[in-house]
PDB file of N, CA and C in Angstrom:
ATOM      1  N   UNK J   1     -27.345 -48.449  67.025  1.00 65.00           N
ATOM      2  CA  UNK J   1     -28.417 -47.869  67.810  1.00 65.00           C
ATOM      3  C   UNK J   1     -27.969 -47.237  69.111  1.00 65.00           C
ATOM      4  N   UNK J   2     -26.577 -47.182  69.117  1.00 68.00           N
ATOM      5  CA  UNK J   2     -26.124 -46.594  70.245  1.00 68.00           C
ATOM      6  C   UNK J   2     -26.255 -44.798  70.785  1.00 68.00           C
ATOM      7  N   UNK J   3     -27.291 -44.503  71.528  1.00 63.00           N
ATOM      8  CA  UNK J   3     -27.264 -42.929  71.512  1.00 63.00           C
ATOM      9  C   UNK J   3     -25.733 -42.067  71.791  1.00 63.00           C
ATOM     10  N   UNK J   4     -26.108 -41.021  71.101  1.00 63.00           N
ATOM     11  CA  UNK J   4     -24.551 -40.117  71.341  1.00 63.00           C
ATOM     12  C   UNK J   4     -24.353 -39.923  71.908  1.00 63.00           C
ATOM     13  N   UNK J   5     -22.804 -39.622  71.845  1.00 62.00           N
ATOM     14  CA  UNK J   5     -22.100 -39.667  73.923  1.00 62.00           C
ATOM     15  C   UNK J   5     -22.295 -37.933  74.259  1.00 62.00           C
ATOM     16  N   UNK J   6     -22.730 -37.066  73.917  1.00 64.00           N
ATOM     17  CA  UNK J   6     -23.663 -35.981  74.313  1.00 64.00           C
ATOM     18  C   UNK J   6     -24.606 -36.524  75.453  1.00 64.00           C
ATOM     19  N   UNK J   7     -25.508 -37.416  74.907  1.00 57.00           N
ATOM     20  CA  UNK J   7     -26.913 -37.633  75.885  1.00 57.00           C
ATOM     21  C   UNK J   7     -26.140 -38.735  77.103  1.00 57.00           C
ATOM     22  N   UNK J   8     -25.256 -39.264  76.782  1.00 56.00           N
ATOM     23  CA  UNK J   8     -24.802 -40.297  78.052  1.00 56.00           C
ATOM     24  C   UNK J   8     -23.360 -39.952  78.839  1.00 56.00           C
ATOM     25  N   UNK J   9     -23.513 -38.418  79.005  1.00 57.00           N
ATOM     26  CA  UNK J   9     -22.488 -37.429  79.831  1.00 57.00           C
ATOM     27  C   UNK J   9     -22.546 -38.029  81.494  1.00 57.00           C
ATOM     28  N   UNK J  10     -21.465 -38.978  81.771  1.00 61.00           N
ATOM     29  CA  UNK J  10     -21.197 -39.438  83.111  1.00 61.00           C
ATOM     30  C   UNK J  10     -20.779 -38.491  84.321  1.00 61.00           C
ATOM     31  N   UNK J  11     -21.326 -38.510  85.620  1.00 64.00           N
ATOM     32  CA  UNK J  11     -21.609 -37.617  86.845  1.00 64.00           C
ATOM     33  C   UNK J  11     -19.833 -37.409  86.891  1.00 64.00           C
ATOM     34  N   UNK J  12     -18.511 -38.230  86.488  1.00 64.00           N
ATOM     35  CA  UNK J  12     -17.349 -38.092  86.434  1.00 64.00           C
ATOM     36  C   UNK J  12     -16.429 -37.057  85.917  1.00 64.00           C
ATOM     37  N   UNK J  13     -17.694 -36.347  84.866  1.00 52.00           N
ATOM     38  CA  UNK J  13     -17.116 -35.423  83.652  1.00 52.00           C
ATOM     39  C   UNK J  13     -17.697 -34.076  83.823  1.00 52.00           C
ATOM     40  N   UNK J  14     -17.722 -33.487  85.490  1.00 59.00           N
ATOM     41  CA  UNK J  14     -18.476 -32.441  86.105  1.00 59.00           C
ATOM     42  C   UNK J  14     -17.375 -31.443  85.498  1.00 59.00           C
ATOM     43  N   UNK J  15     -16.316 -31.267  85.404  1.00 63.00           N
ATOM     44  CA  UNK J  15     -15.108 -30.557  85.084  1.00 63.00           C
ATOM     45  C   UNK J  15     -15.580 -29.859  83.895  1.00 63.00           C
ATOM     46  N   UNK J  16     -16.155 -30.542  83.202  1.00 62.00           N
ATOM     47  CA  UNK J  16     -17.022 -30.233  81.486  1.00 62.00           C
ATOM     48  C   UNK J  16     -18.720 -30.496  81.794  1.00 62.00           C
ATOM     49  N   UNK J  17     -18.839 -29.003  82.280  1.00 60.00           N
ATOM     50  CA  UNK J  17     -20.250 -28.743  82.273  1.00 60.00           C
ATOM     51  C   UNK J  17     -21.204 -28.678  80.826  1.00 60.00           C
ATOM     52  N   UNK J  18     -22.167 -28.850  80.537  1.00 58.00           N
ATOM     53  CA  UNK J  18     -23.275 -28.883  79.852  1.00 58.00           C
ATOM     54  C   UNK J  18     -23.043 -26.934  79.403  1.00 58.00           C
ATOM     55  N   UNK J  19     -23.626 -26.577  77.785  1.00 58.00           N
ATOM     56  CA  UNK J  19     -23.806 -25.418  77.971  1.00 58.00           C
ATOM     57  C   UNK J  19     -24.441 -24.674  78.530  1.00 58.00           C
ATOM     58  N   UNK J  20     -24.504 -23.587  79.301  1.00 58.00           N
ATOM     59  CA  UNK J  20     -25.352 -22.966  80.061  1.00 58.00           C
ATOM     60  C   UNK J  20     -27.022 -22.759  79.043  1.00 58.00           C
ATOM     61  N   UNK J  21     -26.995 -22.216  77.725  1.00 57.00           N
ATOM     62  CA  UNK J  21     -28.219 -22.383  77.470  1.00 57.00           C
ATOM     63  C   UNK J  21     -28.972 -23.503  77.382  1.00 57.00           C
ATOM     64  N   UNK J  22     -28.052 -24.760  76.959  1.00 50.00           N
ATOM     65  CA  UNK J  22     -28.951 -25.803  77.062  1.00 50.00           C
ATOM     66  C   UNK J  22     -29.127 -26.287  78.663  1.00 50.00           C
ATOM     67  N   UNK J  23     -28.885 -25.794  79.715  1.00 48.00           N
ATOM     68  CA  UNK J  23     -28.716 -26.039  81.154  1.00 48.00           C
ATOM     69  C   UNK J  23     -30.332 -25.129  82.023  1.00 48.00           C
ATOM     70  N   UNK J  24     -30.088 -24.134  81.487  1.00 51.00           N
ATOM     71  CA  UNK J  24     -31.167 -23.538  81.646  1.00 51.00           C
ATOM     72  C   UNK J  24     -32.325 -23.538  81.080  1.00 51.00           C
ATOM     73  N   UNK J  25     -32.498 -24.117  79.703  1.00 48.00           N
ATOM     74  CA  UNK J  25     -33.802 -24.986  79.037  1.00 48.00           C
ATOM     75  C   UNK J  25     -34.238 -25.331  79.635  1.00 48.00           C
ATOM     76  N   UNK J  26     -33.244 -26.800  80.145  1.00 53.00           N
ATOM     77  CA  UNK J  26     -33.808 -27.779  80.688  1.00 53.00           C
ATOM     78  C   UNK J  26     -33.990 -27.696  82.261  1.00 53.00           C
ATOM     79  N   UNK J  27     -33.604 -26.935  82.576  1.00 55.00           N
ATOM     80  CA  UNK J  27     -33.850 -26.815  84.175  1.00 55.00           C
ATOM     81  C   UNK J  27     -35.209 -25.802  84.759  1.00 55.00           C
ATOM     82  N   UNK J  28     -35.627 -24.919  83.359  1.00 51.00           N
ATOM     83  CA  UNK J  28     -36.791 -24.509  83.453  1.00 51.00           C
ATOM     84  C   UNK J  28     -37.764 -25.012  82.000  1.00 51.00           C
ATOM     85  N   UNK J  29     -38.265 -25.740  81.685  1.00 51.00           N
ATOM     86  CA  UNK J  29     -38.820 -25.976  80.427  1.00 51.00           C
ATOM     87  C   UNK J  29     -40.195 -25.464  80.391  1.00 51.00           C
ATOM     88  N   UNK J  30     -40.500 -24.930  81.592  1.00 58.00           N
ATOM     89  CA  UNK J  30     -42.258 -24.675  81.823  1.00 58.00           C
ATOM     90  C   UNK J  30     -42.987 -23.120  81.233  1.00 58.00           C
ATOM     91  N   UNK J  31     -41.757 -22.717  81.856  1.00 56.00           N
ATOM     92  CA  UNK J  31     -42.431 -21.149  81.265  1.00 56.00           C
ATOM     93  C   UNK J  31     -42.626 -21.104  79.844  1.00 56.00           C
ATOM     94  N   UNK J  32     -41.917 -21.631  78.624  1.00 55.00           N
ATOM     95  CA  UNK J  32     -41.976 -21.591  77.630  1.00 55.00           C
ATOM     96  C   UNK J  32     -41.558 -22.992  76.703  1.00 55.00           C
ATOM     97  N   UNK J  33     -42.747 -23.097  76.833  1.00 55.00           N
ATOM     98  CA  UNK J  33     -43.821 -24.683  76.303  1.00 55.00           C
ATOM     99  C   UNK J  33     -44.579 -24.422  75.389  1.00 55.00           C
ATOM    100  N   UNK J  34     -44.230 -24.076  73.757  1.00 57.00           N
ATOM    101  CA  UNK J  34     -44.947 -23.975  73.046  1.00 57.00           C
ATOM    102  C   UNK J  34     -45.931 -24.995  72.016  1.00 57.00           C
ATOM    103  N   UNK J  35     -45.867 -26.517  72.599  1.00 64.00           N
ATOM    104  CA  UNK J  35     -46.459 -27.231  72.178  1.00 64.00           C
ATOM    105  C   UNK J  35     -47.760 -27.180  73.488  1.00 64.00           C
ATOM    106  N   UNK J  36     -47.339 -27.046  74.639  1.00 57.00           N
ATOM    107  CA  UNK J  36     -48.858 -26.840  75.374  1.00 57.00           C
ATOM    108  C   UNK J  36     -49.410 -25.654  74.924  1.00 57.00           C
ATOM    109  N   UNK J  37     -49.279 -24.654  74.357  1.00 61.00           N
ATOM    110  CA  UNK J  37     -50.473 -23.378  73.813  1.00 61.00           C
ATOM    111  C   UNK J  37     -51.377 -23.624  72.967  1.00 61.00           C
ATOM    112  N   UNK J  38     -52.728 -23.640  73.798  1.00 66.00           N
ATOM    113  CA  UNK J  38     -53.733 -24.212  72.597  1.00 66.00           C
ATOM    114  C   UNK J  38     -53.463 -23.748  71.215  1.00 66.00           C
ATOM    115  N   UNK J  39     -53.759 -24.661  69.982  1.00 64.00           N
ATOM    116  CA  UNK J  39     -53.982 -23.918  68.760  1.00 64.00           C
ATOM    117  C   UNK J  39     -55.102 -23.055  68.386  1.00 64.00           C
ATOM    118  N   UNK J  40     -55.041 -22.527  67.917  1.00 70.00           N
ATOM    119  CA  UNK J  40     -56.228 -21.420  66.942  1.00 70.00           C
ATOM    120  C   UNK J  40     -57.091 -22.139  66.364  1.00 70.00           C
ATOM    121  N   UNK J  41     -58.171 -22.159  66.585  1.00 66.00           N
ATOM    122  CA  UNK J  41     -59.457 -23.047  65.378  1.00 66.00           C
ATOM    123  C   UNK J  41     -58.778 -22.702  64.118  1.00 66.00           C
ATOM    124  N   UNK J  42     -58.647 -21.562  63.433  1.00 72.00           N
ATOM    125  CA  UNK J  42     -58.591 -21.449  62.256  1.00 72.00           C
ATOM    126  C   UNK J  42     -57.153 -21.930  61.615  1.00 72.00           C
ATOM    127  N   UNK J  43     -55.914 -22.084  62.644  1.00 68.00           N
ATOM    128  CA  UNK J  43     -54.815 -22.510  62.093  1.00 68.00           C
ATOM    129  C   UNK J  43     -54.580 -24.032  62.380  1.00 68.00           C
ATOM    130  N   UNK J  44     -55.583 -24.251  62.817  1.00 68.00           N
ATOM    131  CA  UNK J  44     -55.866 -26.213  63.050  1.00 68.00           C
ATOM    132  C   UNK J  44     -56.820 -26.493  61.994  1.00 68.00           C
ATOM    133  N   UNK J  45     -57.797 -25.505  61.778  1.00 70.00           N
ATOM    134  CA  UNK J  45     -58.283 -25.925  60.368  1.00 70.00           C
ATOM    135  C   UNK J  45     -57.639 -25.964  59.308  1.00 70.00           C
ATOM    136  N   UNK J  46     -56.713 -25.004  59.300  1.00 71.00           N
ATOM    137  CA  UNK J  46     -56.072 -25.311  57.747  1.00 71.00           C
ATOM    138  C   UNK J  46     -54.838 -26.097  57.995  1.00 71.00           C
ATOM    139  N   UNK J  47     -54.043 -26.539  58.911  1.00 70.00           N
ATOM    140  CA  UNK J  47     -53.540 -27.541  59.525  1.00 70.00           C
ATOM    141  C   UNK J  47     -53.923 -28.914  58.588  1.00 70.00           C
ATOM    142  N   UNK J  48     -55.222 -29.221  59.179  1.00 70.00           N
ATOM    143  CA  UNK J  48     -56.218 -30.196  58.939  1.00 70.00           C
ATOM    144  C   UNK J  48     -56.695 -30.136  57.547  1.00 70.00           C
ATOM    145  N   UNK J  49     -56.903 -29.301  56.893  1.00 76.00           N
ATOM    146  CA  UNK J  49     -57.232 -29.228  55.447  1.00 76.00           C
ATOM    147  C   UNK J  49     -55.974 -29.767  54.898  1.00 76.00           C
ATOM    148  N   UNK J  50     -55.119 -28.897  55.361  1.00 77.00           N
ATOM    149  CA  UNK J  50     -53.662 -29.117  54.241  1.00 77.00           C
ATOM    150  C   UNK J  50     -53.461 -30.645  54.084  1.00 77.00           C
ATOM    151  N   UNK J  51     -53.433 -31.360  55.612  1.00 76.00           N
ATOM    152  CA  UNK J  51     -52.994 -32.634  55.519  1.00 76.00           C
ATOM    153  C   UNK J  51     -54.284 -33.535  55.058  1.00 76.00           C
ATOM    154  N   UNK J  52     -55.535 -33.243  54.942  1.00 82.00           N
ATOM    155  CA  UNK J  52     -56.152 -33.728  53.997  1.00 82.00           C
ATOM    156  C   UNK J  52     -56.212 -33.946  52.518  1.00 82.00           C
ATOM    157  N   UNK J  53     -55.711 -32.319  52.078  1.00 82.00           N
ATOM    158  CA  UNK J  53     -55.273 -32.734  50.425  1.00 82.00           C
ATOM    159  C   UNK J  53     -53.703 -33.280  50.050  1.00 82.00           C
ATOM    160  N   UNK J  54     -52.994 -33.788  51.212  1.00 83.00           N
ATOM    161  CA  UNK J  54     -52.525 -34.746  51.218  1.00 83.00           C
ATOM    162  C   UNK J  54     -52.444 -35.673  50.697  1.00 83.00           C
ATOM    163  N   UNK J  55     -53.172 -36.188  52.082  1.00 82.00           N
ATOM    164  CA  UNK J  55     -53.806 -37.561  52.230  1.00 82.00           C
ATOM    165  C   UNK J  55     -54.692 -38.047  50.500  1.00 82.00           C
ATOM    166  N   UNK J  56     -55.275 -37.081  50.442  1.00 82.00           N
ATOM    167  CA  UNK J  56     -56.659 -37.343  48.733  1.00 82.00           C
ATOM    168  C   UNK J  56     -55.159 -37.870  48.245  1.00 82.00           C
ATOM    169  N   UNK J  57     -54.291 -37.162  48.070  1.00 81.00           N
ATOM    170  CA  UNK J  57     -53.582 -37.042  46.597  1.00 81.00           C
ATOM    171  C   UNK J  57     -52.883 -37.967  46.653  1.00 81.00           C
ATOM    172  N   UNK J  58     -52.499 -38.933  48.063  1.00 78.00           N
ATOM    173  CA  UNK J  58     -51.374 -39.738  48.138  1.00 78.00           C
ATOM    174  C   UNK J  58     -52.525 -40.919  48.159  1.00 78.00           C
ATOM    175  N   UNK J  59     -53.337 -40.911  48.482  1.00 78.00           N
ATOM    176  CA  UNK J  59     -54.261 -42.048  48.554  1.00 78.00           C
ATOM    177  C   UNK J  59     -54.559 -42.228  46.829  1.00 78.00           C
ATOM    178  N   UNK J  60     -55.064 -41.282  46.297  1.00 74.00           N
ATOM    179  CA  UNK J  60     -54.877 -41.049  44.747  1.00 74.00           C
ATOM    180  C   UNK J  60     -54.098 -41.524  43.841  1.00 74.00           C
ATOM    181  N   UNK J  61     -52.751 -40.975  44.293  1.00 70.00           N
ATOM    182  CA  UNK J  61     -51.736 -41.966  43.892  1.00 70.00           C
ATOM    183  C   UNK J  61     -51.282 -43.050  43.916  1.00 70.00           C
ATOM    184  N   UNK J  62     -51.754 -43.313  44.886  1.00 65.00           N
ATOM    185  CA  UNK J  62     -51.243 -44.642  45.869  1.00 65.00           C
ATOM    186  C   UNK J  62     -52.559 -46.216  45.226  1.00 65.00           C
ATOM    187  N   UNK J  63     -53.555 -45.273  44.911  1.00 61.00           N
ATOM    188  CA  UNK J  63     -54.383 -46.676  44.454  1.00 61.00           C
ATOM    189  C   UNK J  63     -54.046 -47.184  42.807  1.00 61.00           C
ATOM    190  N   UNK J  64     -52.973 -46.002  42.222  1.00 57.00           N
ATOM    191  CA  UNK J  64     -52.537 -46.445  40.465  1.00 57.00           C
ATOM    192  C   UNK J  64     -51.371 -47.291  40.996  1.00 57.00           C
ATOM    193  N   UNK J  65     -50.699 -46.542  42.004  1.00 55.00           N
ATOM    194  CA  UNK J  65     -49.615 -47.541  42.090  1.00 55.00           C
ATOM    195  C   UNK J  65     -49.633 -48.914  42.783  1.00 55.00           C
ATOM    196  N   UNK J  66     -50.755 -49.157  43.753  1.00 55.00           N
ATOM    197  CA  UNK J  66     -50.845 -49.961  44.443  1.00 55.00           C
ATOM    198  C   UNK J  66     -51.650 -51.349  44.181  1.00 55.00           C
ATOM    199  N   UNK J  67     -51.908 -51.164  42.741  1.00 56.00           N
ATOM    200  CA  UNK J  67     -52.497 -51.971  41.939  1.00 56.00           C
ATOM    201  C   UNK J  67     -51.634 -52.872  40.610  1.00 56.00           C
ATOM    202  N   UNK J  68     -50.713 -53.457  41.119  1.00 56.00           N
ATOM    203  CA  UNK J  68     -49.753 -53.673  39.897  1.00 56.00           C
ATOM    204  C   UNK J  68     -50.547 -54.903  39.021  1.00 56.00           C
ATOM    205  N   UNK J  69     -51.355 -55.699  39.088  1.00 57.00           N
ATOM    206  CA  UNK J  69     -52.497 -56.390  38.410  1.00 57.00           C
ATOM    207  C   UNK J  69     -52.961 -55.299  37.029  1.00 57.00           C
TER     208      UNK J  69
END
């Protein structure tokens, strides 16, 4: 469970900077935040549909298999 030695880069190892694109991501992450842009009604509806006939089909499935009696 130990995270990779990528994410646990010590203040010692300044000599070996971070890449500049991933430097500038993260040093501006605001301007372009595409999980804050509201969704579209209509592409959250079918969003929401899709993972409903899902859900039917695995629930569907799930009650032949989940019945071993």
């Amino acid at each position: 469970g130990a995270a990779p030695p990528v994410f646990i880069r010590p203040p010692e190892g300044e000599d070996t900077p971070p890449p500049a694109p991933a430097a500038a991501g993260a040093a501006t992450p605001e301007p372009h935040v595409p999980e804050a842009e509201p969704v579209e009604p209509e592409k959250e509806d079918r969003a929401i549909s899709g993972i409903e006939k899902v859900m039917r089909r695995n629930a569907r499935a799930g009650s032949h298999s989940r019945d071993p009696d």
